[in-house]
Tab-separated table of C-alpha atoms in Angstrom:
chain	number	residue	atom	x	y	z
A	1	UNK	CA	-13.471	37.909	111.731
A	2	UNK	CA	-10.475	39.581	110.440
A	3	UNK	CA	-10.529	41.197	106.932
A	4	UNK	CA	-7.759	38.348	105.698
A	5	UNK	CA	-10.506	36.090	106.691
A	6	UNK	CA	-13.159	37.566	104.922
A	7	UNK	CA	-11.723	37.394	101.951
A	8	UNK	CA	-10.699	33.687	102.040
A	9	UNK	CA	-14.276	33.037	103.208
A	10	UNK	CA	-15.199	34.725	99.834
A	11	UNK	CA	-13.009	32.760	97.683
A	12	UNK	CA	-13.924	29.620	99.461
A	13	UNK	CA	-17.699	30.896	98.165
A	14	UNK	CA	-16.204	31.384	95.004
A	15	UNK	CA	-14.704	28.289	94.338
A	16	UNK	CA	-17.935	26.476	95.397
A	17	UNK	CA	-20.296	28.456	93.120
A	18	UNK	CA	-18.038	27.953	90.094
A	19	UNK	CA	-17.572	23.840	91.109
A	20	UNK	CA	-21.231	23.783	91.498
A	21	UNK	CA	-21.998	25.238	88.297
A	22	UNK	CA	-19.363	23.098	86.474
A	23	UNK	CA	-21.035	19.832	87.361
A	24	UNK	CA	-24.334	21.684	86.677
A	25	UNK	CA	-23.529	22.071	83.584
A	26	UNK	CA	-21.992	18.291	83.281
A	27	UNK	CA	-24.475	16.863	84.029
A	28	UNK	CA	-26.678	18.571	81.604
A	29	UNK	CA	-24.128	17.793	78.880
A	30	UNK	CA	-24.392	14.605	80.518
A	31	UNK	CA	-28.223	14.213	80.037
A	32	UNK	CA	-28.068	15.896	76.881
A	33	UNK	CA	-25.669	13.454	75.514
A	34	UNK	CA	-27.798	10.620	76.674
A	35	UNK	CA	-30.941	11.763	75.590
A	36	UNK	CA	-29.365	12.212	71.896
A	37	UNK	CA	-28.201	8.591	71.911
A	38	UNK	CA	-31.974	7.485	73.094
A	39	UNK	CA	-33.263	9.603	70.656
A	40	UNK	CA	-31.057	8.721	67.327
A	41	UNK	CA	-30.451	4.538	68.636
A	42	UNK	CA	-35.329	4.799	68.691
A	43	UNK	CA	-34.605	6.807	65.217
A	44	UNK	CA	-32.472	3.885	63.644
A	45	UNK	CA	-35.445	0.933	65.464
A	46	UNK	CA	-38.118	-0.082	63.216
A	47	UNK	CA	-41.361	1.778	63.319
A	48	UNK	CA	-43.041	-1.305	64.631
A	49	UNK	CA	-40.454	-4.779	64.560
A	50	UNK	CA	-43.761	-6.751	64.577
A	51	UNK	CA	-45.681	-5.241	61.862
A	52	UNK	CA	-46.663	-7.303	59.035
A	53	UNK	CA	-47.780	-4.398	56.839
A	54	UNK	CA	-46.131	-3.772	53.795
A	55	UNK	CA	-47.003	-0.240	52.208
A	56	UNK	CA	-46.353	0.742	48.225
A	57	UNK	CA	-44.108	3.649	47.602
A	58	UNK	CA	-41.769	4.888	44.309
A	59	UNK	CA	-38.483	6.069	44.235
A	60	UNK	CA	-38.212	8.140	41.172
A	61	UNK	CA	-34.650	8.615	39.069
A	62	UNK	CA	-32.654	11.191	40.563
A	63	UNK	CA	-34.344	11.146	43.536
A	64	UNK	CA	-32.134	12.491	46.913
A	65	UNK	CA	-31.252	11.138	49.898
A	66	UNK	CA	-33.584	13.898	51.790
A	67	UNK	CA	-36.576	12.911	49.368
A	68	UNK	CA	-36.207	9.329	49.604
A	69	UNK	CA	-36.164	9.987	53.855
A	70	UNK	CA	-39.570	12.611	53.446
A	71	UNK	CA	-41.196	10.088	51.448
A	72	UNK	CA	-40.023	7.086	53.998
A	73	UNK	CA	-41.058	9.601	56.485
A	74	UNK	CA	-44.621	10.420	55.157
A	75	UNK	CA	-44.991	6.686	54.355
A	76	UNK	CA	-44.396	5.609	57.973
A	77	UNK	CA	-41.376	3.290	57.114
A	78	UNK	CA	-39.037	5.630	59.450
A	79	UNK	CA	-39.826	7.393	62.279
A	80	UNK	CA	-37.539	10.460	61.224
A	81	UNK	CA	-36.528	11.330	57.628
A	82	UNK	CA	-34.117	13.247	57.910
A	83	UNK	CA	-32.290	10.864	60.473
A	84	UNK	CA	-32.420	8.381	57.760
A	85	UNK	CA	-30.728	11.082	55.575
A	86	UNK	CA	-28.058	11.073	57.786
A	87	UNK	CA	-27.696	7.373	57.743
A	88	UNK	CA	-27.203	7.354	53.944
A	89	UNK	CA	-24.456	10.253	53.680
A	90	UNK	CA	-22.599	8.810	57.059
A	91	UNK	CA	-22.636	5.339	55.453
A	92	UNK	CA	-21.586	6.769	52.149
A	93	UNK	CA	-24.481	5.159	50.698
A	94	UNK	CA	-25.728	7.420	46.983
A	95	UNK	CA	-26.770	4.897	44.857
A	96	UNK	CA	-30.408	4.003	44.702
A	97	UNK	CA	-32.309	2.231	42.473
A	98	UNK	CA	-35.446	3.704	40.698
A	99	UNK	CA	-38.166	1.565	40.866
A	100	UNK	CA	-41.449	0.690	42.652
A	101	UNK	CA	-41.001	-0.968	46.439
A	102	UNK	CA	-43.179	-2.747	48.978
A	103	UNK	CA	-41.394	-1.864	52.198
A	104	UNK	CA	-42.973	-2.537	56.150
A	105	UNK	CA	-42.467	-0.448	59.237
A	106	UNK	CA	-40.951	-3.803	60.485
A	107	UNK	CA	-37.595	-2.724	58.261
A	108	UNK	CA	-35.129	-1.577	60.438
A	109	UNK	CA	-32.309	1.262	58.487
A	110	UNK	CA	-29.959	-1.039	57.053
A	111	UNK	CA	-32.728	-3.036	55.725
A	112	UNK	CA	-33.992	-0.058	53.790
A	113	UNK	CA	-30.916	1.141	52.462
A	114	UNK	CA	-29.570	-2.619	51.167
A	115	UNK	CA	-33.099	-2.848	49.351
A	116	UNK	CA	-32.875	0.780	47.544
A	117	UNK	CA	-29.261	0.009	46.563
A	118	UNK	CA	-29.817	-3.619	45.021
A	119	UNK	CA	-33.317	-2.968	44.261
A	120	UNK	CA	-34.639	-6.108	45.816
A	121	UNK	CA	-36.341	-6.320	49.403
A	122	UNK	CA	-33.219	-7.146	51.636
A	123	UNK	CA	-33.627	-10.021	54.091
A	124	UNK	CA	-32.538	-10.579	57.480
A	125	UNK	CA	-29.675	-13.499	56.884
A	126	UNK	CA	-30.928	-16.126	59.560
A	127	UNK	CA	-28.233	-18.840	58.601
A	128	UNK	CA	-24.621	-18.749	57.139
A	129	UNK	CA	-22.392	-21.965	55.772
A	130	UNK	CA	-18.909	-21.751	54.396
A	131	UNK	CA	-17.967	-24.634	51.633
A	132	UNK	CA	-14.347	-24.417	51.304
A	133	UNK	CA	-12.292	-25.422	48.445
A	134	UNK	CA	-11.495	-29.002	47.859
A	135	UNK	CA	-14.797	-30.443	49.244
A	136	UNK	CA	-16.127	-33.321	48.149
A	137	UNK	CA	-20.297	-33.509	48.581
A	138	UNK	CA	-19.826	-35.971	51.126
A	139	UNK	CA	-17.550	-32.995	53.091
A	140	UNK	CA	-20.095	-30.237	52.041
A	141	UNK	CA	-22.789	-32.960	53.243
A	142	UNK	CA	-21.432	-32.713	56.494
A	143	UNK	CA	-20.571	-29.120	56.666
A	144	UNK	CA	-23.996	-28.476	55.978
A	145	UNK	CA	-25.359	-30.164	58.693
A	146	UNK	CA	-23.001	-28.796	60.978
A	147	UNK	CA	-23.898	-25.449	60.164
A	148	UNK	CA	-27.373	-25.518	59.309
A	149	UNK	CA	-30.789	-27.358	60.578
A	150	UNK	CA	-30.524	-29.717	57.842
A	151	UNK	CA	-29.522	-33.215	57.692
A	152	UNK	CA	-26.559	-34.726	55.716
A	153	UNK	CA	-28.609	-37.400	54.532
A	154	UNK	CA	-31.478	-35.363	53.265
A	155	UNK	CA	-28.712	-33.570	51.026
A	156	UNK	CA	-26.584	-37.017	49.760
A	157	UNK	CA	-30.352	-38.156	48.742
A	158	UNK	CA	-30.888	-34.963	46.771
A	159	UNK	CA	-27.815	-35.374	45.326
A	160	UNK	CA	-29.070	-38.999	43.751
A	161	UNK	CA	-32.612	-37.372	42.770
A	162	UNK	CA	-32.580	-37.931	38.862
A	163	UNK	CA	-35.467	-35.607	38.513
A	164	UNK	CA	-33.914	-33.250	40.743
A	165	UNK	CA	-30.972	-33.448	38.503
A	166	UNK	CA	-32.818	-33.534	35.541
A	167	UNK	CA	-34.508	-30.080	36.167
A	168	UNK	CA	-31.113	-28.486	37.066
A	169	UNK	CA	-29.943	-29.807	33.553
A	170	UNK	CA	-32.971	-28.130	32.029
A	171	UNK	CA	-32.214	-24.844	34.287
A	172	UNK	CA	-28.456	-24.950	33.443
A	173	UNK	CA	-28.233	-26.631	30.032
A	174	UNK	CA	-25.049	-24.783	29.034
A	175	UNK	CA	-23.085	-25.815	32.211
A	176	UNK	CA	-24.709	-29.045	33.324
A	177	UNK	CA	-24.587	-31.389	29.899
A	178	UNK	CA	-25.366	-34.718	29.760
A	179	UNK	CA	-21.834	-35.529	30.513
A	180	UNK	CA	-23.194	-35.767	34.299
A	181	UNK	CA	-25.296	-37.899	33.384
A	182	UNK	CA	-22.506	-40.793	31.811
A	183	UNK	CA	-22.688	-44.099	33.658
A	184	UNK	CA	-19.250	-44.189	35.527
A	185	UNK	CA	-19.864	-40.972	37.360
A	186	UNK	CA	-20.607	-41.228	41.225
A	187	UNK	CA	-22.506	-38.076	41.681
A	188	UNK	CA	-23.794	-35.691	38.975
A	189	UNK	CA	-23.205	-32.463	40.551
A	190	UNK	CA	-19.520	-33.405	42.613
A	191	UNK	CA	-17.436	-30.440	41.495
A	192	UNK	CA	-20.426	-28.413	40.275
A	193	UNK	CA	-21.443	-26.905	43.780
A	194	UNK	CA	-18.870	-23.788	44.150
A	195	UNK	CA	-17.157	-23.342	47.206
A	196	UNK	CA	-17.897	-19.642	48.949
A	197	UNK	CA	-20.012	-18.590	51.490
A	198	UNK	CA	-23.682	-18.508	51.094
A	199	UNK	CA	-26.371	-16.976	53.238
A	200	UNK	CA	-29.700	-18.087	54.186
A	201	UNK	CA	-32.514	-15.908	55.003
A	202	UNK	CA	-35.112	-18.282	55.811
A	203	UNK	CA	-35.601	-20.198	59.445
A	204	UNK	CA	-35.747	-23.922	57.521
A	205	UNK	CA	-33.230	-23.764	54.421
A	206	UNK	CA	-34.702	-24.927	50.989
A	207	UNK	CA	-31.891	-27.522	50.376
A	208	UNK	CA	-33.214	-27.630	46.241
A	209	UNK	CA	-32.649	-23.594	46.774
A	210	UNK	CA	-29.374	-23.543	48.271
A	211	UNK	CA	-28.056	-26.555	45.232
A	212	UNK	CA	-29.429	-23.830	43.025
A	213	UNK	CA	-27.440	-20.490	44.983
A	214	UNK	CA	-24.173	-22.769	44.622
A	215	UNK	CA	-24.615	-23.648	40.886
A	216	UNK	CA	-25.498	-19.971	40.228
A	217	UNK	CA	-21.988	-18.997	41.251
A	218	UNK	CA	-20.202	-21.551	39.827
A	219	UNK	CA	-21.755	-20.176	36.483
A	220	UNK	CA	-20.659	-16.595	37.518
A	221	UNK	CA	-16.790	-17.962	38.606
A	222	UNK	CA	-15.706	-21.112	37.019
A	223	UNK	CA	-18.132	-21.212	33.966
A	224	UNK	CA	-17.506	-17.817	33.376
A	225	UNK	CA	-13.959	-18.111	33.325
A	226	UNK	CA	-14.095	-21.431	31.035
A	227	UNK	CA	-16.095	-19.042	28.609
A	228	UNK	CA	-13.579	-16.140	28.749
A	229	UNK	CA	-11.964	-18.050	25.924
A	230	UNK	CA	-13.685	-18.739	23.309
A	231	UNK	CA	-12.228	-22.125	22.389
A	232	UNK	CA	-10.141	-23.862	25.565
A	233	UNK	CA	-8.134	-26.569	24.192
A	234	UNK	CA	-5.015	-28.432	25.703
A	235	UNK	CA	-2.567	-30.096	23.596
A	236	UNK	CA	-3.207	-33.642	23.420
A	237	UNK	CA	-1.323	-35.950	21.523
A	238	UNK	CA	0.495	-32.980	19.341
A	239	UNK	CA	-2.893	-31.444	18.198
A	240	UNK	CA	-4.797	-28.815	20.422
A	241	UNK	CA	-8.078	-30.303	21.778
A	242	UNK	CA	-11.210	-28.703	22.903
A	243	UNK	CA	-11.863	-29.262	26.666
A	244	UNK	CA	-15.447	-29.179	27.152
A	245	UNK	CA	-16.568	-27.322	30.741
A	246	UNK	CA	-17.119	-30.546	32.623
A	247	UNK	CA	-13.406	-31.875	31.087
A	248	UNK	CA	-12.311	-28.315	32.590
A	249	UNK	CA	-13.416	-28.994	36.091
A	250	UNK	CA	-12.419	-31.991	36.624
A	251	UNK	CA	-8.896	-31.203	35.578
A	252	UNK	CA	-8.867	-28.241	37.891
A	253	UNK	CA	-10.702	-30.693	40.853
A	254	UNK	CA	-7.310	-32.672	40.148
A	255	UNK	CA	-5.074	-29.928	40.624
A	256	UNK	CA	-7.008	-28.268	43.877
A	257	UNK	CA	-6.635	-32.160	45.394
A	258	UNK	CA	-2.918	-32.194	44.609
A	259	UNK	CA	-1.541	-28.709	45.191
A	260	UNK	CA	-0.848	-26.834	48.544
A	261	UNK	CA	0.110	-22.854	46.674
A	262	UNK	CA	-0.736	-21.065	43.803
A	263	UNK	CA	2.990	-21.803	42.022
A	264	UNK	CA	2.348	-25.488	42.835
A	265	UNK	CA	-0.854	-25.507	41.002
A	266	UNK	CA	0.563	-24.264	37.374
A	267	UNK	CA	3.274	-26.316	37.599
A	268	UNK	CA	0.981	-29.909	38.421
A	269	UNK	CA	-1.302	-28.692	35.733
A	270	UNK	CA	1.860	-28.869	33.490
A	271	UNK	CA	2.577	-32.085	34.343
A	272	UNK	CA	-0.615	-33.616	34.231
A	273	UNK	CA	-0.776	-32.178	30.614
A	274	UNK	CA	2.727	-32.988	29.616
A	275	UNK	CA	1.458	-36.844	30.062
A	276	UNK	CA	-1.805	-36.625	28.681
A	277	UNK	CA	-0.054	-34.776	25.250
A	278	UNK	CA	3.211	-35.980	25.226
A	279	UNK	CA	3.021	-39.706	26.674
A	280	UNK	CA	-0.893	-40.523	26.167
A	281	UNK	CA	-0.148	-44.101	27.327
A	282	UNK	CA	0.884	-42.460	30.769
A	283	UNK	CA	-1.392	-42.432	33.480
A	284	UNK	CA	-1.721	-39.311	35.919
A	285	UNK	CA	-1.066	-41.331	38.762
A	286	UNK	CA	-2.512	-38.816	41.497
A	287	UNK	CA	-3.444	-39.962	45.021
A	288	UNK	CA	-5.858	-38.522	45.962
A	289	UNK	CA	-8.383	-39.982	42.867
A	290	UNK	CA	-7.584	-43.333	44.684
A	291	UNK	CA	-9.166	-41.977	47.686
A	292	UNK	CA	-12.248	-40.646	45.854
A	293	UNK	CA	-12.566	-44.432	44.550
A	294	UNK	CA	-12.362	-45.469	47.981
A	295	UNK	CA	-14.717	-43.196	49.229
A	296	UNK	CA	-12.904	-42.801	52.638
A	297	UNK	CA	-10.567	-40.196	53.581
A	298	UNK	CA	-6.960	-41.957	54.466
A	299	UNK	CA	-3.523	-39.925	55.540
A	300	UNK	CA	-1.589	-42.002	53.662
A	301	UNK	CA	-2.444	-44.170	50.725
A	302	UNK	CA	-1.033	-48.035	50.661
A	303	UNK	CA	0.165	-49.880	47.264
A	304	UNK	CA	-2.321	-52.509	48.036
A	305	UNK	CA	-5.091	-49.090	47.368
A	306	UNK	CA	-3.848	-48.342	44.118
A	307	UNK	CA	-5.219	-50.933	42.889
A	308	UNK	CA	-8.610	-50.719	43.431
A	309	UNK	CA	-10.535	-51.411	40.426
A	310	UNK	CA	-12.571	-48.420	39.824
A	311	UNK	CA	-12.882	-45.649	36.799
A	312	UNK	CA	-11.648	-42.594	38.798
A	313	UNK	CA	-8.092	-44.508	39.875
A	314	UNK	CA	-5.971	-42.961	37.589
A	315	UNK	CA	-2.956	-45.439	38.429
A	316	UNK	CA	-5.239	-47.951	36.562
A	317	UNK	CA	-6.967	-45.651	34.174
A	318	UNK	CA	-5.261	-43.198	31.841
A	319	UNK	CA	-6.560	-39.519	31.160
A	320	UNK	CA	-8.245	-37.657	33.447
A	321	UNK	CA	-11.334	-39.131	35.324
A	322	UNK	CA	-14.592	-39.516	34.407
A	323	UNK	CA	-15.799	-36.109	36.692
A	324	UNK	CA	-14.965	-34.286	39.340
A	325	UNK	CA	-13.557	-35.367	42.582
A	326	UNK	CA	-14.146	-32.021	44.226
A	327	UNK	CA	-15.227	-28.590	44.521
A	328	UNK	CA	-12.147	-26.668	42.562
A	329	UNK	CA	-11.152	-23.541	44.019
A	330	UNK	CA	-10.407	-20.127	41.744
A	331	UNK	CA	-6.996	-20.453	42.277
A	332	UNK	CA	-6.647	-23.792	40.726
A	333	UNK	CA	-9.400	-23.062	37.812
A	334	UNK	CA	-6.692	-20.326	36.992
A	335	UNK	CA	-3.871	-22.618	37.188
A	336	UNK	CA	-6.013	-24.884	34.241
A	337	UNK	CA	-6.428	-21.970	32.689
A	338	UNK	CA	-2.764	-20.984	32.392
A	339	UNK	CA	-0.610	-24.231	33.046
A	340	UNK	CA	3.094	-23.364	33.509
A	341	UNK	CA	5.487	-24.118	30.572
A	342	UNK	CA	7.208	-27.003	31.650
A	343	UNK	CA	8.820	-30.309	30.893
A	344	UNK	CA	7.962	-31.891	34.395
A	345	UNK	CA	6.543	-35.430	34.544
A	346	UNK	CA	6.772	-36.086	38.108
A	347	UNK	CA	6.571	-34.380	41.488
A	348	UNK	CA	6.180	-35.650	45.153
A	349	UNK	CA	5.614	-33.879	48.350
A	350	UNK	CA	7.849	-34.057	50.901
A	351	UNK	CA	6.365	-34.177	55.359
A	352	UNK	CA	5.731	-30.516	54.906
A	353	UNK	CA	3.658	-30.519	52.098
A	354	UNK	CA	6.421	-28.945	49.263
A	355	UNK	CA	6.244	-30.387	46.062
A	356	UNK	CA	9.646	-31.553	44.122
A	357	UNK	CA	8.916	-31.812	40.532
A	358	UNK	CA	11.436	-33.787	37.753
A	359	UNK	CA	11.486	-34.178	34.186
A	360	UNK	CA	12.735	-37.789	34.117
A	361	UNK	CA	12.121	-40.545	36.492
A	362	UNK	CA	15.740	-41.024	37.701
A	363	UNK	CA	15.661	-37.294	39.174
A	364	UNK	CA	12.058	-38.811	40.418
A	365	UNK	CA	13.728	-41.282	42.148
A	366	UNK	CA	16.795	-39.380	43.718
A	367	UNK	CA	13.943	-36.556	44.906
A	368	UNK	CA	12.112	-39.605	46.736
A	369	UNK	CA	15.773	-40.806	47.998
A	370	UNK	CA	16.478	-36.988	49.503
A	371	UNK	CA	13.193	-35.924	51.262
């Protein structure tokens, strides 16, 4: 072997050695890397998923995130403390409130931290339903059972409970007056059930539970907003009048039936006001209160519907109707709330759902002639 080949022969060796030791060491990062995930992903597991323990512990004011993961630690809530620790500064989570806790090694990380930031044992959500805006209970009746083990039935029977509805009036006797109660009204609580999402955290909903979780935020959005001043009125026949909250909602369930954006809405309030105050005698004339009297949902509505003899047609009847025909939206509680200034009597959509308003009835008639 010459020397020339003994020296490639060496850096052949070389070469080798170092390739060798740079997958060595790979595949020690490798394992390394792995191991850490296996370790922190059992860290962030329950201590035991099918414990049914709870144990008693106190989180004191001013209490850090590395004392509240020692004591969760000593407790036998977490398997690591200080991993927990970590958790709360990577999820930017500081806020904990002081108080006494019963908390199980069955709560995973996220469990824990929801219940020391709301202060209230955190539940896994098992079901969620969406009500959207502009449902009627016959829709949410529906969308209930299409979302949740319940039946549609069970809830349009609940709805026609009068002790049911009579311990929600005694529960809510600010918001739910005996207005609900008058003898034209179809259902109590239409309009009262606020549309959002809600979550359920229990295998079989409580329908009577989830009435009250959709009541509770209608007093937090639309009575709360109905309260921001203290006296609502409307003008009505030249002289301001007081709009109690039920008066309130239905306008706004008028408005959320009849409007299609936000601009829309403050202008129909307008006009639905500029009849009631200006021309009393003038009946709001909206569509889609003849459907509610129908009870059916139609795409177009004939003349031979309008008149339908019933106390929410408002073709027939002047003023607004006797409740709610739906579940008003924030948007259009706003729009009651702050009406545009206008001197519109009229509007009509057009095919793609834009409104054309007028003041008079011949500019009425040439919008209906030119859409």
């Amino acid at each position: 072997m010459s020397k020339y080949d003994d020296v490639k022969f060496s850096k052949n060796v070389s070469s080798y050695l170092t390739l060798f030791i740079v997958l060595a060491l790979l595949i020690v990062i490798i394992i390394g890397i792995i191991s850490a995930f296996l370790y922190i992903r059992g860290g962030l597991q329950p201590v035991d998923e099918d414990s049914t323990e709870t144990v008693e512990l106190s989180i004191d004011q001013g209490y850090s995130a590395g004392d509240i993961g020692d004591i969760l630690e000593e407790q036998g809530i977490v398997k690591n403390g200080t991993m927990f620790e970590l958790y709360l500064r990577l999820n930017s989570i500081s806020s904990y409130q002081a108080g006494t806790y019963q908390m199980s090694p069955a709560m995973d990380f996220e469990q824990i931290a929801r219940t020391l930031e709301s202060g209230t044992i955190y539940q896994e959500v098992m079901h969620r339903v969406t009500v959207p805006e502009g449902y009627t209970l016959q829709e949410i009746s529906a969308q209930l059972e299409s979302n949740l083990p319940v039946s549609a039935d069970d809830f349009m029977t609940l709805m026609e409970d009068e002790e049911f509805i009579q311990e929600l009036i005694g529960e809510y006797p600010d918001m739910l007056t005996d207005e609900i109660l008058a003898e034209d009204i179809k259902y109590p609580l239409e309009g009262y059930l606020y549309p959002a999402t809600y979550d359920i955290t229990t295998e079989e909903p409580d329908l009577k539970q989830l009435v009250r979780n959709m009541l509770d935020a209608t007093q937090q959005n639309s009575y709360s907003l109905y309260t921001s001043i203290p006296e609502y009125t409307i003008d009505y026949e030249g002289e301001p009048v007081d709009l109690t909250f039920h008066e309130f909602l239905t306008f706004s369930s008028l408005i959320e039936e009849e409007a299609t954006s936000l601009a829309d809405r403050s202008r129909i309030a307008s006009v639905f006001l500029n009849r009631m105050s200006v021309n009393p005698a003038m009946p709001l004339q909206t569509d889609p209160t003849v459907l509610y009297a129908l009870g059916e949902h139609q795409e177009v509505v004939l003349f031979e519907d309008l008149e339908v003899e019933d106390p929410y047609n408002t073709y027939l009847n002047v003023g607004l109707t006797p409740g709610p025909i739906a579940s008003p939206g924030q948007e259009s509680l706003q729009s009651t709330m702050n009406p545009s200034d206008t001197n519109y009597f009229y509007f009509l959509a057009d095919s793609e759902g834009t409104n054309h308003f007028a003041e008079t009835y011949d500019e009425h008639l040439a919008n209906r002639e030119n859409i």
